[in-house]
Amino acid sequence: MNTLSTHVLDATAGAPAVGLHVTLTDTHGTSLGAGVTDDDGRLTGFTDPLPEGTYHLTFATGDWFSRREVASFYPEVTVTFRIPKGSSHFHVPLLLSPYSYSTYRGS
């Protein structure tokens, strides 16, 4: 069974991005889950298990920065990733700042 989690870090503050809204969709735009990052910047509990396929995690970065009265360039960040056939855990971290972001496959 494939499971999914994410972790968002505010690189400018050197702290977890608490309260950031995240949605999970498939390639057809069907919502498969949504939530808000916790006090550690983490979000788990997306629809499990996830079958083989391509998915999108969309992070509402503009709203998050706006609530902190910080100007930012990206209104949202969408990370598209592929889950292969099999059984594994997939962790998709996001390192965030107002004018840049990076991501990778975590463990």
mmCIF file of N, CA and C in Angstrom:
data_model
loop_
_atom_site.group_PDB
_atom_site.id
_atom_site.type_symbol
_atom_site.label_atom_id
_atom_site.label_comp_id
_atom_site.label_asym_id
_atom_site.label_seq_id
_atom_site.Cartn_x
_atom_site.Cartn_y
_atom_site.Cartn_z
ATOM 1 N N MET A 1 0.828 -1.184 0.000
ATOM 2 C CA MET A 1 0.000 0.000 0.000
ATOM 3 C C MET A 1 0.873 1.247 0.000
ATOM 4 N N ASN A 2 0.565 2.189 -0.878
ATOM 5 C CA ASN A 2 1.310 3.434 -0.961
ATOM 6 C C ASN A 2 0.684 4.489 -0.054
ATOM 7 N N THR A 3 1.503 5.106 0.767
ATOM 8 C CA THR A 3 1.043 6.176 1.647
ATOM 9 C C THR A 3 1.795 7.460 1.306
ATOM 10 N N LEU A 4 1.259 8.593 1.759
ATOM 11 C CA LEU A 4 1.814 9.888 1.398
ATOM 12 C C LEU A 4 1.829 10.827 2.597
ATOM 13 N N SER A 5 2.909 11.593 2.711
ATOM 14 C CA SER A 5 2.984 12.657 3.702
ATOM 15 C C SER A 5 3.769 13.821 3.108
ATOM 16 N N THR A 6 3.675 14.982 3.757
ATOM 17 C CA THR A 6 4.447 16.142 3.342
ATOM 18 C C THR A 6 4.908 16.903 4.582
ATOM 19 N N HIS A 7 5.909 17.724 4.374
ATOM 20 C CA HIS A 7 6.489 18.531 5.449
ATOM 21 C C HIS A 7 6.910 19.844 4.807
ATOM 22 N N VAL A 8 6.475 20.973 5.361
ATOM 23 C CA VAL A 8 6.795 22.275 4.782
ATOM 24 C C VAL A 8 7.619 23.071 5.787
ATOM 25 N N LEU A 9 8.762 23.555 5.308
ATOM 26 C CA LEU A 9 9.636 24.375 6.139
ATOM 27 C C LEU A 9 9.731 25.770 5.554
ATOM 28 N N ASP A 10 9.584 26.769 6.399
ATOM 29 C CA ASP A 10 9.761 28.162 6.016
ATOM 30 C C ASP A 10 11.253 28.447 6.111
ATOM 31 N N ALA A 11 11.915 28.493 4.961
ATOM 32 C CA ALA A 11 13.370 28.656 4.940
ATOM 33 C C ALA A 11 13.812 30.031 5.437
ATOM 34 N N THR A 12 12.961 31.041 5.328
ATOM 35 C CA THR A 12 13.340 32.380 5.788
ATOM 36 C C THR A 12 13.318 32.481 7.304
ATOM 37 N N ALA A 13 12.440 31.736 7.935
ATOM 38 C CA ALA A 13 12.342 31.766 9.403
ATOM 39 C C ALA A 13 13.095 30.614 10.050
ATOM 40 N N GLY A 14 13.468 29.617 9.240
ATOM 41 C CA GLY A 14 14.126 28.444 9.802
ATOM 42 C C GLY A 14 13.202 27.666 10.718
ATOM 43 N N ALA A 15 11.911 27.622 10.345
ATOM 44 C CA ALA A 15 10.900 26.990 11.199
ATOM 45 C C ALA A 15 9.855 26.275 10.336
ATOM 46 N N PRO A 16 9.087 25.380 10.944
ATOM 47 C CA PRO A 16 8.008 24.728 10.211
ATOM 48 C C PRO A 16 6.972 25.745 9.735
ATOM 49 N N ALA A 17 6.389 25.484 8.584
ATOM 50 C CA ALA A 17 5.306 26.322 8.054
ATOM 51 C C ALA A 17 3.997 25.794 8.632
ATOM 52 N N VAL A 18 3.581 26.357 9.738
ATOM 53 C CA VAL A 18 2.385 25.917 10.461
ATOM 54 C C VAL A 18 1.148 26.552 9.826
ATOM 55 N N GLY A 19 0.107 25.734 9.620
ATOM 56 C CA GLY A 19 -1.171 26.258 9.136
ATOM 57 C C GLY A 19 -1.251 26.501 7.641
ATOM 58 N N LEU A 20 -0.412 25.832 6.859
ATOM 59 C CA LEU A 20 -0.436 25.989 5.404
ATOM 60 C C LEU A 20 -1.394 24.961 4.801
ATOM 61 N N HIS A 21 -2.333 25.399 3.989
ATOM 62 C CA HIS A 21 -3.327 24.513 3.384
ATOM 63 C C HIS A 21 -2.717 23.771 2.205
ATOM 64 N N VAL A 22 -2.978 22.456 2.144
ATOM 65 C CA VAL A 22 -2.437 21.585 1.097
ATOM 66 C C VAL A 22 -3.568 20.726 0.553
ATOM 67 N N THR A 23 -3.618 20.572 -0.783
ATOM 68 C CA THR A 23 -4.597 19.678 -1.388
ATOM 69 C C THR A 23 -3.889 18.635 -2.242
ATOM 70 N N LEU A 24 -4.494 17.470 -2.326
ATOM 71 C CA LEU A 24 -4.006 16.378 -3.163
ATOM 72 C C LEU A 24 -5.053 16.111 -4.235
ATOM 73 N N THR A 25 -4.616 16.123 -5.496
ATOM 74 C CA THR A 25 -5.514 15.820 -6.609
ATOM 75 C C THR A 25 -4.855 14.803 -7.533
ATOM 76 N N ASP A 26 -5.696 14.165 -8.344
ATOM 77 C CA ASP A 26 -5.166 13.288 -9.379
ATOM 78 C C ASP A 26 -5.027 14.074 -10.679
ATOM 79 N N THR A 27 -4.669 13.405 -11.759
ATOM 80 C CA THR A 27 -4.431 14.102 -13.028
ATOM 81 C C THR A 27 -5.708 14.652 -13.647
ATOM 82 N N HIS A 28 -6.858 14.207 -13.182
ATOM 83 C CA HIS A 28 -8.141 14.720 -13.679
ATOM 84 C C HIS A 28 -8.632 15.906 -12.859
ATOM 85 N N GLY A 29 -7.881 16.274 -11.821
ATOM 86 C CA GLY A 29 -8.274 17.381 -10.957
ATOM 87 C C GLY A 29 -9.216 16.986 -9.840
ATOM 88 N N THR A 30 -9.436 15.685 -9.699
ATOM 89 C CA THR A 30 -10.308 15.185 -8.629
ATOM 90 C C THR A 30 -9.601 15.318 -7.286
ATOM 91 N N SER A 31 -10.259 15.955 -6.347
ATOM 92 C CA SER A 31 -9.686 16.125 -5.013
ATOM 93 C C SER A 31 -9.656 14.789 -4.288
ATOM 94 N N LEU A 32 -8.495 14.429 -3.764
ATOM 95 C CA LEU A 32 -8.328 13.167 -3.037
ATOM 96 C C LEU A 32 -8.074 13.388 -1.556
ATOM 97 N N GLY A 33 -7.923 14.638 -1.179
ATOM 98 C CA GLY A 33 -7.681 14.945 0.224
ATOM 99 C C GLY A 33 -7.156 16.354 0.371
ATOM 100 N N ALA A 34 -7.306 16.883 1.558
ATOM 101 C CA ALA A 34 -6.816 18.230 1.858
ATOM 102 C C ALA A 34 -6.612 18.332 3.353
ATOM 103 N N GLY A 35 -5.796 19.289 3.730
ATOM 104 C CA GLY A 35 -5.571 19.508 5.145
ATOM 105 C C GLY A 35 -4.672 20.700 5.357
ATOM 106 N N VAL A 36 -4.316 20.908 6.616
ATOM 107 C CA VAL A 36 -3.490 22.024 7.025
ATOM 108 C C VAL A 36 -2.300 21.474 7.794
ATOM 109 N N THR A 37 -1.122 22.019 7.531
ATOM 110 C CA THR A 37 0.067 21.533 8.227
ATOM 111 C C THR A 37 -0.032 21.790 9.732
ATOM 112 N N ASP A 38 0.515 20.858 10.499
ATOM 113 C CA ASP A 38 0.436 20.927 11.956
ATOM 114 C C ASP A 38 1.559 21.795 12.537
ATOM 115 N N ASP A 39 1.743 21.750 13.847
ATOM 116 C CA ASP A 39 2.739 22.575 14.530
ATOM 117 C C ASP A 39 4.173 22.245 14.133
ATOM 118 N N ASP A 40 4.367 21.103 13.475
ATOM 119 C CA ASP A 40 5.688 20.722 12.989
ATOM 120 C C ASP A 40 5.783 20.912 11.477
ATOM 121 N N GLY A 41 4.756 21.513 10.858
ATOM 122 C CA GLY A 41 4.746 21.728 9.415
ATOM 123 C C GLY A 41 4.438 20.476 8.620
ATOM 124 N N ARG A 42 3.904 19.463 9.280
ATOM 125 C CA ARG A 42 3.649 18.177 8.618
ATOM 126 C C ARG A 42 2.165 17.954 8.356
ATOM 127 N N LEU A 43 1.913 17.145 7.339
ATOM 128 C CA LEU A 43 0.547 16.742 7.020
ATOM 129 C C LEU A 43 0.572 15.295 6.552
ATOM 130 N N THR A 44 -0.194 14.468 7.227
ATOM 131 C CA THR A 44 -0.346 13.066 6.858
ATOM 132 C C THR A 44 -1.842 12.806 6.723
ATOM 133 N N GLY A 45 -2.198 11.593 6.460
ATOM 134 C CA GLY A 45 -3.606 11.232 6.438
ATOM 135 C C GLY A 45 -4.299 11.500 5.118
ATOM 136 N N PHE A 46 -3.532 11.629 4.045
ATOM 137 C CA PHE A 46 -4.161 11.713 2.738
ATOM 138 C C PHE A 46 -4.811 10.381 2.432
ATOM 139 N N THR A 47 -5.632 10.356 1.397
ATOM 140 C CA THR A 47 -6.312 9.125 1.008
ATOM 141 C C THR A 47 -5.300 7.999 0.873
ATOM 142 N N ASP A 48 -5.437 6.993 1.680
ATOM 143 C CA ASP A 48 -4.555 5.830 1.624
ATOM 144 C C ASP A 48 -5.389 4.598 1.338
ATOM 145 N N PRO A 49 -4.934 3.655 0.602
ATOM 146 C CA PRO A 49 -3.673 3.694 -0.137
ATOM 147 C C PRO A 49 -3.841 4.427 -1.465
ATOM 148 N N LEU A 50 -2.730 4.903 -1.994
ATOM 149 C CA LEU A 50 -2.740 5.546 -3.300
ATOM 150 C C LEU A 50 -2.274 4.545 -4.351
ATOM 151 N N PRO A 51 -3.078 4.324 -5.358
ATOM 152 C CA PRO A 51 -2.644 3.404 -6.418
ATOM 153 C C PRO A 51 -1.576 4.056 -7.296
ATOM 154 N N GLU A 52 -0.962 3.246 -8.120
ATOM 155 C CA GLU A 52 0.002 3.734 -9.099
ATOM 156 C C GLU A 52 -0.622 4.884 -9.885
ATOM 157 N N GLY A 53 0.146 5.943 -10.131
ATOM 158 C CA GLY A 53 -0.378 7.052 -10.912
ATOM 159 C C GLY A 53 0.366 8.346 -10.656
ATOM 160 N N THR A 54 -0.120 9.401 -11.297
ATOM 161 C CA THR A 54 0.456 10.733 -11.163
ATOM 162 C C THR A 54 -0.471 11.585 -10.308
ATOM 163 N N TYR A 55 0.124 12.352 -9.405
ATOM 164 C CA TYR A 55 -0.642 13.143 -8.447
ATOM 165 C C TYR A 55 -0.067 14.552 -8.347
ATOM 166 N N HIS A 56 -0.866 15.453 -7.780
ATOM 167 C CA HIS A 56 -0.455 16.835 -7.573
ATOM 168 C C HIS A 56 -0.720 17.226 -6.115
ATOM 169 N N LEU A 57 0.299 17.734 -5.457
ATOM 170 C CA LEU A 57 0.137 18.370 -4.155
ATOM 171 C C LEU A 57 0.200 19.872 -4.407
ATOM 172 N N THR A 58 -0.831 20.592 -4.000
ATOM 173 C CA THR A 58 -0.864 22.039 -4.184
ATOM 174 C C THR A 58 -0.848 22.714 -2.825
ATOM 175 N N PHE A 59 0.129 23.580 -2.649
ATOM 176 C CA PHE A 59 0.358 24.288 -1.399
ATOM 177 C C PHE A 59 -0.111 25.732 -1.577
ATOM 178 N N ALA A 60 -0.983 26.203 -0.710
ATOM 179 C CA ALA A 60 -1.540 27.564 -0.796
ATOM 180 C C ALA A 60 -0.557 28.558 -0.176
ATOM 181 N N THR A 61 0.561 28.752 -0.842
ATOM 182 C CA THR A 61 1.653 29.563 -0.301
ATOM 183 C C THR A 61 1.322 31.053 -0.242
ATOM 184 N N GLY A 62 0.622 31.561 -1.237
ATOM 185 C CA GLY A 62 0.277 32.985 -1.246
ATOM 186 C C GLY A 62 -0.581 33.378 -0.061
ATOM 187 N N ASP A 63 -1.621 32.592 0.201
ATOM 188 C CA ASP A 63 -2.488 32.854 1.353
ATOM 189 C C ASP A 63 -1.706 32.754 2.654
ATOM 190 N N TRP A 64 -0.823 31.773 2.740
ATOM 191 C CA TRP A 64 -0.048 31.560 3.960
ATOM 192 C C TRP A 64 0.854 32.758 4.244
ATOM 193 N N PHE A 65 1.584 33.218 3.222
ATOM 194 C CA PHE A 65 2.438 34.392 3.413
ATOM 195 C C PHE A 65 1.608 35.643 3.676
ATOM 196 N N SER A 66 0.486 35.779 2.987
ATOM 197 C CA SER A 66 -0.375 36.951 3.160
ATOM 198 C C SER A 66 -0.860 37.077 4.605
ATOM 199 N N ARG A 67 -1.233 35.954 5.222
ATOM 200 C CA ARG A 67 -1.674 35.982 6.620
ATOM 201 C C ARG A 67 -0.564 36.455 7.554
ATOM 202 N N ARG A 68 0.670 36.328 7.115
ATOM 203 C CA ARG A 68 1.824 36.779 7.904
ATOM 204 C C ARG A 68 2.302 38.166 7.463
ATOM 205 N N GLU A 69 1.542 38.767 6.545
ATOM 206 C CA GLU A 69 1.860 40.085 5.998
ATOM 207 C C GLU A 69 3.242 40.111 5.356
ATOM 208 N N VAL A 70 3.524 39.052 4.592
ATOM 209 C CA VAL A 70 4.782 38.926 3.861
ATOM 210 C C VAL A 70 4.454 38.871 2.371
ATOM 211 N N ALA A 71 5.051 39.767 1.596
ATOM 212 C CA ALA A 71 4.864 39.726 0.149
ATOM 213 C C ALA A 71 5.535 38.474 -0.405
ATOM 214 N N SER A 72 4.897 37.852 -1.412
ATOM 215 C CA SER A 72 5.480 36.655 -2.012
ATOM 216 C C SER A 72 5.176 36.625 -3.503
ATOM 217 N N PHE A 73 5.927 35.843 -4.218
ATOM 218 C CA PHE A 73 5.830 35.767 -5.675
ATOM 219 C C PHE A 73 4.877 34.679 -6.147
ATOM 220 N N TYR A 74 4.862 33.547 -5.474
ATOM 221 C CA TYR A 74 4.074 32.390 -5.900
ATOM 222 C C TYR A 74 2.770 32.308 -5.111
ATOM 223 N N PRO A 75 1.611 32.450 -5.778
ATOM 224 C CA PRO A 75 0.343 32.327 -5.068
ATOM 225 C C PRO A 75 0.072 30.888 -4.617
ATOM 226 N N GLU A 76 0.655 29.949 -5.337
ATOM 227 C CA GLU A 76 0.576 28.553 -4.932
ATOM 228 C C GLU A 76 1.747 27.810 -5.544
ATOM 229 N N VAL A 77 2.069 26.681 -4.942
ATOM 230 C CA VAL A 77 3.111 25.798 -5.461
ATOM 231 C C VAL A 77 2.471 24.447 -5.678
ATOM 232 N N THR A 78 2.592 23.925 -6.891
ATOM 233 C CA THR A 78 2.077 22.592 -7.187
ATOM 234 C C THR A 78 3.250 21.675 -7.500
ATOM 235 N N VAL A 79 3.329 20.588 -6.767
ATOM 236 C CA VAL A 79 4.357 19.583 -6.985
ATOM 237 C C VAL A 79 3.673 18.369 -7.602
ATOM 238 N N THR A 80 4.097 18.019 -8.803
ATOM 239 C CA THR A 80 3.551 16.857 -9.503
ATOM 240 C C THR A 80 4.541 15.714 -9.345
ATOM 241 N N PHE A 81 4.032 14.556 -8.964
ATOM 242 C CA PHE A 81 4.907 13.415 -8.717
ATOM 243 C C PHE A 81 4.211 12.137 -9.165
ATOM 244 N N ARG A 82 5.002 11.096 -9.296
ATOM 245 C CA ARG A 82 4.504 9.818 -9.789
ATOM 246 C C ARG A 82 4.722 8.741 -8.746
ATOM 247 N N ILE A 83 3.686 7.959 -8.512
ATOM 248 C CA ILE A 83 3.785 6.811 -7.623
ATOM 249 C C ILE A 83 3.803 5.557 -8.496
ATOM 250 N N PRO A 84 4.867 4.780 -8.412
ATOM 251 C CA PRO A 84 4.950 3.558 -9.219
ATOM 252 C C PRO A 84 4.150 2.423 -8.601
ATOM 253 N N LYS A 85 4.036 1.369 -9.337
ATOM 254 C CA LYS A 85 3.375 0.165 -8.826
ATOM 255 C C LYS A 85 4.197 -0.375 -7.666
ATOM 256 N N GLY A 86 3.522 -0.857 -6.665
ATOM 257 C CA GLY A 86 4.221 -1.423 -5.523
ATOM 258 C C GLY A 86 3.655 -0.896 -4.226
ATOM 259 N N SER A 87 4.456 -1.027 -3.192
ATOM 260 C CA SER A 87 4.020 -0.629 -1.871
ATOM 261 C C SER A 87 5.154 0.128 -1.194
ATOM 262 N N SER A 88 4.903 1.413 -0.917
ATOM 263 C CA SER A 88 5.944 2.221 -0.309
ATOM 264 C C SER A 88 5.329 3.458 0.331
ATOM 265 N N HIS A 89 6.130 4.149 1.119
ATOM 266 C CA HIS A 89 5.712 5.439 1.659
ATOM 267 C C HIS A 89 6.382 6.530 0.839
ATOM 268 N N PHE A 90 5.634 7.557 0.489
ATOM 269 C CA PHE A 90 6.151 8.675 -0.278
ATOM 270 C C PHE A 90 6.032 9.939 0.571
ATOM 271 N N HIS A 91 7.160 10.626 0.712
ATOM 272 C CA HIS A 91 7.217 11.849 1.500
ATOM 273 C C HIS A 91 7.684 12.958 0.568
ATOM 274 N N VAL A 92 6.883 14.026 0.467
ATOM 275 C CA VAL A 92 7.169 15.127 -0.456
ATOM 276 C C VAL A 92 7.343 16.417 0.351
ATOM 277 N N PRO A 93 8.583 16.741 0.747
ATOM 278 C CA PRO A 93 8.838 17.960 1.496
ATOM 279 C C PRO A 93 8.867 19.186 0.584
ATOM 280 N N LEU A 94 8.574 20.347 1.170
ATOM 281 C CA LEU A 94 8.657 21.614 0.464
ATOM 282 C C LEU A 94 9.444 22.583 1.330
ATOM 283 N N LEU A 95 10.520 23.138 0.770
ATOM 284 C CA LEU A 95 11.293 24.194 1.423
ATOM 285 C C LEU A 95 10.846 25.497 0.773
ATOM 286 N N LEU A 96 10.373 26.428 1.579
ATOM 287 C CA LEU A 96 9.640 27.571 1.075
ATOM 288 C C LEU A 96 10.233 28.893 1.535
ATOM 289 N N SER A 97 10.262 29.853 0.619
ATOM 290 C CA SER A 97 10.553 31.242 0.954
ATOM 291 C C SER A 97 9.641 32.099 0.077
ATOM 292 N N PRO A 98 9.534 33.394 0.316
ATOM 293 C CA PRO A 98 8.599 34.213 -0.461
ATOM 294 C C PRO A 98 8.884 34.252 -1.962
ATOM 295 N N TYR A 99 10.152 34.026 -2.365
ATOM 296 C CA TYR A 99 10.498 34.150 -3.774
ATOM 297 C C TYR A 99 11.147 32.915 -4.367
ATOM 298 N N SER A 100 11.119 31.805 -3.642
ATOM 299 C CA SER A 100 11.654 30.562 -4.174
ATOM 300 C C SER A 100 11.102 29.384 -3.382
ATOM 301 N N TYR A 101 11.277 28.205 -3.969
ATOM 302 C CA TYR A 101 10.924 26.968 -3.278
ATOM 303 C C TYR A 101 11.732 25.832 -3.872
ATOM 304 N N SER A 102 11.844 24.754 -3.124
ATOM 305 C CA SER A 102 12.469 23.534 -3.634
ATOM 306 C C SER A 102 11.781 22.348 -3.000
ATOM 307 N N THR A 103 11.908 21.228 -3.649
ATOM 308 C CA THR A 103 11.279 19.998 -3.176
ATOM 309 C C THR A 103 12.153 18.813 -3.582
ATOM 310 N N TYR A 104 11.888 17.694 -2.972
ATOM 311 C CA TYR A 104 12.611 16.457 -3.277
ATOM 312 C C TYR A 104 11.791 15.310 -2.745
ATOM 313 N N ARG A 105 12.173 14.098 -3.104
ATOM 314 C CA ARG A 105 11.507 12.936 -2.515
ATOM 315 C C ARG A 105 12.224 12.614 -1.216
ATOM 316 N N GLY A 106 11.484 12.758 -0.137
ATOM 317 C CA GLY A 106 12.042 12.472 1.176
ATOM 318 C C GLY A 106 11.837 11.018 1.554
ATOM 319 N N SER A 107 12.138 10.708 2.793
ATOM 320 C CA SER A 107 11.966 9.338 3.275
ATOM 321 C C SER A 107 11.028 9.286 4.452
#
